[in-house]
Amino acid sequence: MKYKRLPDSELEVMMALWTAKEDVTRSFLEEKLKNKGWAGNTINTYLSRLLEKGFLSCERRGKTNYYTPLVGEEEYLEFESKTMLSKLYGSSLKNFVVSLCRRDSLTPAEIDELQCLLDDLKRRDGKDGNTP
């Protein structure tokens, strides 16, 4: 499936759905998103848009609609990350990391965490020089 970037409001609805781990009703979403101050009709509009875009399915059970994500959280976040990296940094991970480092926004603990991640990736891909 080819994705399009979701507006922030629709992404908020998807994030609420992803936390549920099961089919949910609109009333569940209203409760989960009450801090947004959205009316029920607003949530209905976002659900309709997500249905049209193929991000959700809807099943009617009695008088209640149940919504199920058709796109997984990790799958969409990977798409979003690649889109952001492409648009803002010319698909260069190096340029992204350099921009973080210029602003002193990485703590020593975060740098250590990144180094561990890179070391793990090297080992996994057999690029550490020690793997035949």
PDB file of C-alpha atoms in Angstrom:
ATOM      1  CA  MET A   1       0.000   0.000   0.000  1.00  0.00           C
ATOM      2  CA  LYS A   2       1.307   3.437  -0.901  1.00  0.00           C
ATOM      3  CA  TYR A   3       0.761   5.835   1.985  1.00  0.00           C
ATOM      4  CA  LYS A   4       0.180   9.515   2.114  1.00  0.00           C
ATOM      5  CA  ARG A   5       1.215  11.522   5.130  1.00  0.00           C
ATOM      6  CA  LEU A   6      -1.657  11.907   7.587  1.00  0.00           C
ATOM      7  CA  PRO A   7      -2.579  15.316   8.981  1.00  0.00           C
ATOM      8  CA  ASP A   8      -1.763  15.620  12.683  1.00  0.00           C
ATOM      9  CA  SER A   9      -5.411  15.280  13.734  1.00  0.00           C
ATOM     10  CA  GLU A  10      -5.907  12.012  11.844  1.00  0.00           C
ATOM     11  CA  LEU A  11      -2.584  10.735  13.142  1.00  0.00           C
ATOM     12  CA  GLU A  12      -3.812  11.419  16.699  1.00  0.00           C
ATOM     13  CA  VAL A  13      -6.839   9.196  15.999  1.00  0.00           C
ATOM     14  CA  MET A  14      -4.607   6.454  14.608  1.00  0.00           C
ATOM     15  CA  MET A  15      -2.322   6.652  17.622  1.00  0.00           C
ATOM     16  CA  ALA A  16      -5.327   6.210  19.914  1.00  0.00           C
ATOM     17  CA  LEU A  17      -6.409   3.199  17.872  1.00  0.00           C
ATOM     18  CA  TRP A  18      -2.946   1.650  17.995  1.00  0.00           C
ATOM     19  CA  THR A  19      -2.896   1.800  21.793  1.00  0.00           C
ATOM     20  CA  ALA A  20      -6.142  -0.179  22.012  1.00  0.00           C
ATOM     21  CA  LYS A  21      -4.848  -3.522  20.640  1.00  0.00           C
ATOM     22  CA  GLU A  22      -8.443  -4.423  19.688  1.00  0.00           C
ATOM     23  CA  ASP A  23     -11.431  -3.071  17.761  1.00  0.00           C
ATOM     24  CA  VAL A  24     -12.729   0.154  19.280  1.00  0.00           C
ATOM     25  CA  THR A  25     -15.865   2.254  19.255  1.00  0.00           C
ATOM     26  CA  ARG A  26     -16.178   5.975  18.726  1.00  0.00           C
ATOM     27  CA  SER A  27     -16.969   6.388  22.427  1.00  0.00           C
ATOM     28  CA  PHE A  28     -13.603   4.773  23.242  1.00  0.00           C
ATOM     29  CA  LEU A  29     -11.901   7.300  20.953  1.00  0.00           C
ATOM     30  CA  GLU A  30     -13.856  10.196  22.454  1.00  0.00           C
ATOM     31  CA  GLU A  31     -12.608   9.190  25.897  1.00  0.00           C
ATOM     32  CA  LYS A  32      -9.046   8.590  24.723  1.00  0.00           C
ATOM     33  CA  LEU A  33      -8.934  11.935  22.878  1.00  0.00           C
ATOM     34  CA  LYS A  34     -10.946  14.064  25.306  1.00  0.00           C
ATOM     35  CA  ASN A  35      -7.912  16.261  26.008  1.00  0.00           C
ATOM     36  CA  LYS A  36      -8.200  17.485  22.384  1.00  0.00           C
ATOM     37  CA  GLY A  37     -11.632  18.981  23.034  1.00  0.00           C
ATOM     38  CA  TRP A  38     -13.016  17.504  19.812  1.00  0.00           C
ATOM     39  CA  ALA A  39     -16.763  17.041  19.380  1.00  0.00           C
ATOM     40  CA  GLY A  40     -18.126  13.630  18.429  1.00  0.00           C
ATOM     41  CA  ASN A  41     -18.829  14.882  14.911  1.00  0.00           C
ATOM     42  CA  THR A  42     -15.207  15.930  14.542  1.00  0.00           C
ATOM     43  CA  ILE A  43     -14.031  12.439  15.471  1.00  0.00           C
ATOM     44  CA  ASN A  44     -16.571  10.995  13.010  1.00  0.00           C
ATOM     45  CA  THR A  45     -15.099  13.184  10.282  1.00  0.00           C
ATOM     46  CA  TYR A  46     -11.569  11.968  11.030  1.00  0.00           C
ATOM     47  CA  LEU A  47     -12.760   8.351  11.098  1.00  0.00           C
ATOM     48  CA  SER A  48     -14.497   8.804   7.726  1.00  0.00           C
ATOM     49  CA  ARG A  49     -11.350  10.258   6.204  1.00  0.00           C
ATOM     50  CA  LEU A  50      -9.221   7.417   7.575  1.00  0.00           C
ATOM     51  CA  LEU A  51     -11.694   4.870   6.199  1.00  0.00           C
ATOM     52  CA  GLU A  52     -11.562   6.525   2.751  1.00  0.00           C
ATOM     53  CA  LYS A  53      -7.753   6.483   2.820  1.00  0.00           C
ATOM     54  CA  GLY A  54      -7.700   2.773   3.690  1.00  0.00           C
ATOM     55  CA  PHE A  55      -6.155   3.183   7.148  1.00  0.00           C
ATOM     56  CA  LEU A  56      -9.174   1.688   8.962  1.00  0.00           C
ATOM     57  CA  SER A  57     -11.943  -0.816   8.591  1.00  0.00           C
ATOM     58  CA  CYS A  58     -15.344  -0.441  10.176  1.00  0.00           C
ATOM     59  CA  GLU A  59     -17.668  -3.221  11.271  1.00  0.00           C
ATOM     60  CA  ARG A  60     -21.206  -2.589  12.459  1.00  0.00           C
ATOM     61  CA  ARG A  61     -22.232  -4.703  15.458  1.00  0.00           C
ATOM     62  CA  GLY A  62     -25.793  -4.001  16.449  1.00  0.00           C
ATOM     63  CA  LYS A  63     -26.059  -0.225  16.613  1.00  0.00           C
ATOM     64  CA  THR A  64     -22.359   0.351  17.194  1.00  0.00           C
ATOM     65  CA  ASN A  65     -19.464   0.749  14.755  1.00  0.00           C
ATOM     66  CA  TYR A  66     -16.157  -0.883  15.632  1.00  0.00           C
ATOM     67  CA  TYR A  67     -12.965   0.452  14.072  1.00  0.00           C
ATOM     68  CA  THR A  68      -9.826  -1.555  13.356  1.00  0.00           C
ATOM     69  CA  PRO A  69      -6.519  -0.183  12.062  1.00  0.00           C
ATOM     70  CA  LEU A  70      -5.478  -1.686   8.726  1.00  0.00           C
ATOM     71  CA  VAL A  71      -2.067  -0.022   8.895  1.00  0.00           C
ATOM     72  CA  GLY A  72       0.259  -0.921  11.742  1.00  0.00           C
ATOM     73  CA  GLU A  73       1.958   1.685  13.893  1.00  0.00           C
ATOM     74  CA  GLU A  74       5.511   0.562  13.094  1.00  0.00           C
ATOM     75  CA  GLU A  75       4.723   0.383   9.398  1.00  0.00           C
ATOM     76  CA  TYR A  76       3.343   3.929   9.311  1.00  0.00           C
ATOM     77  CA  LEU A  77       6.076   5.389  11.534  1.00  0.00           C
ATOM     78  CA  GLU A  78       8.706   3.895   9.239  1.00  0.00           C
ATOM     79  CA  PHE A  79       6.989   5.581   6.276  1.00  0.00           C
ATOM     80  CA  GLU A  80       6.780   8.909   8.175  1.00  0.00           C
ATOM     81  CA  SER A  81      10.431   8.706   9.185  1.00  0.00           C
ATOM     82  CA  LYS A  82      11.592   8.062   5.629  1.00  0.00           C
ATOM     83  CA  THR A  83       9.380  10.868   4.327  1.00  0.00           C
ATOM     84  CA  MET A  84      10.722  13.343   6.878  1.00  0.00           C
ATOM     85  CA  LEU A  85      14.304  12.274   6.257  1.00  0.00           C
ATOM     86  CA  SER A  86      13.812  12.655   2.512  1.00  0.00           C
ATOM     87  CA  LYS A  87      12.076  16.038   2.652  1.00  0.00           C
ATOM     88  CA  LEU A  88      14.235  17.701   5.260  1.00  0.00           C
ATOM     89  CA  TYR A  89      17.638  16.042   4.843  1.00  0.00           C
ATOM     90  CA  GLY A  90      17.774  14.782   1.266  1.00  0.00           C
ATOM     91  CA  SER A  91      17.459  11.187   2.521  1.00  0.00           C
ATOM     92  CA  SER A  92      20.763  11.585   4.351  1.00  0.00           C
ATOM     93  CA  LEU A  93      20.804  10.088   7.826  1.00  0.00           C
ATOM     94  CA  LYS A  94      24.242  11.613   8.290  1.00  0.00           C
ATOM     95  CA  ASN A  95      22.873  15.135   7.633  1.00  0.00           C
ATOM     96  CA  PHE A  96      20.083  14.517  10.140  1.00  0.00           C
ATOM     97  CA  VAL A  97      22.481  13.396  12.870  1.00  0.00           C
ATOM     98  CA  VAL A  98      24.860  16.261  12.109  1.00  0.00           C
ATOM     99  CA  SER A  99      22.003  18.741  12.539  1.00  0.00           C
ATOM    100  CA  LEU A 100      21.255  17.261  15.960  1.00  0.00           C
ATOM    101  CA  CYS A 101      24.888  17.440  17.004  1.00  0.00           C
ATOM    102  CA  ARG A 102      25.282  21.075  15.939  1.00  0.00           C
ATOM    103  CA  ARG A 103      22.636  22.118  18.391  1.00  0.00           C
ATOM    104  CA  ASP A 104      24.134  20.193  21.315  1.00  0.00           C
ATOM    105  CA  SER A 105      20.795  18.439  21.571  1.00  0.00           C
ATOM    106  CA  LEU A 106      22.231  14.961  22.063  1.00  0.00           C
ATOM    107  CA  THR A 107      23.165  14.020  25.594  1.00  0.00           C
ATOM    108  CA  PRO A 108      26.121  11.726  26.286  1.00  0.00           C
ATOM    109  CA  ALA A 109      23.626   8.979  27.174  1.00  0.00           C
ATOM    110  CA  GLU A 110      21.862   9.402  23.809  1.00  0.00           C
ATOM    111  CA  ILE A 111      25.195   9.285  21.987  1.00  0.00           C
ATOM    112  CA  ASP A 112      26.040   6.046  23.836  1.00  0.00           C
ATOM    113  CA  GLU A 113      22.614   4.672  22.910  1.00  0.00           C
ATOM    114  CA  LEU A 114      23.181   5.524  19.240  1.00  0.00           C
ATOM    115  CA  GLN A 115      26.620   3.919  19.344  1.00  0.00           C
ATOM    116  CA  CYS A 116      25.133   0.728  20.809  1.00  0.00           C
ATOM    117  CA  LEU A 117      22.496   0.708  18.071  1.00  0.00           C
ATOM    118  CA  LEU A 118      25.158   1.120  15.382  1.00  0.00           C
ATOM    119  CA  ASP A 119      27.280  -1.631  16.953  1.00  0.00           C
ATOM    120  CA  ASP A 120      24.257  -3.956  17.015  1.00  0.00           C
ATOM    121  CA  LEU A 121      23.492  -3.183  13.366  1.00  0.00           C
ATOM    122  CA  LYS A 122      27.085  -3.930  12.376  1.00  0.00           C
ATOM    123  CA  ARG A 123      27.023  -7.259  14.221  1.00  0.00           C
ATOM    124  CA  ARG A 124      23.653  -8.201  12.737  1.00  0.00           C
ATOM    125  CA  ASP A 125      24.784  -7.413   9.216  1.00  0.00           C
ATOM    126  CA  GLY A 126      28.172  -9.055   9.695  1.00  0.00           C
ATOM    127  CA  LYS A 127      30.042  -5.825   9.077  1.00  0.00           C
ATOM    128  CA  ASP A 128      32.151  -5.756  12.196  1.00  0.00           C
ATOM    129  CA  GLY A 129      35.172  -7.291  10.487  1.00  0.00           C
ATOM    130  CA  ASN A 130      35.035 -10.326  12.777  1.00  0.00           C
ATOM    131  CA  THR A 131      32.329 -12.199  10.910  1.00  0.00           C
ATOM    132  CA  PRO A 132      33.456 -14.458   8.033  1.00  0.00           C
TER     133      PRO A 132
END
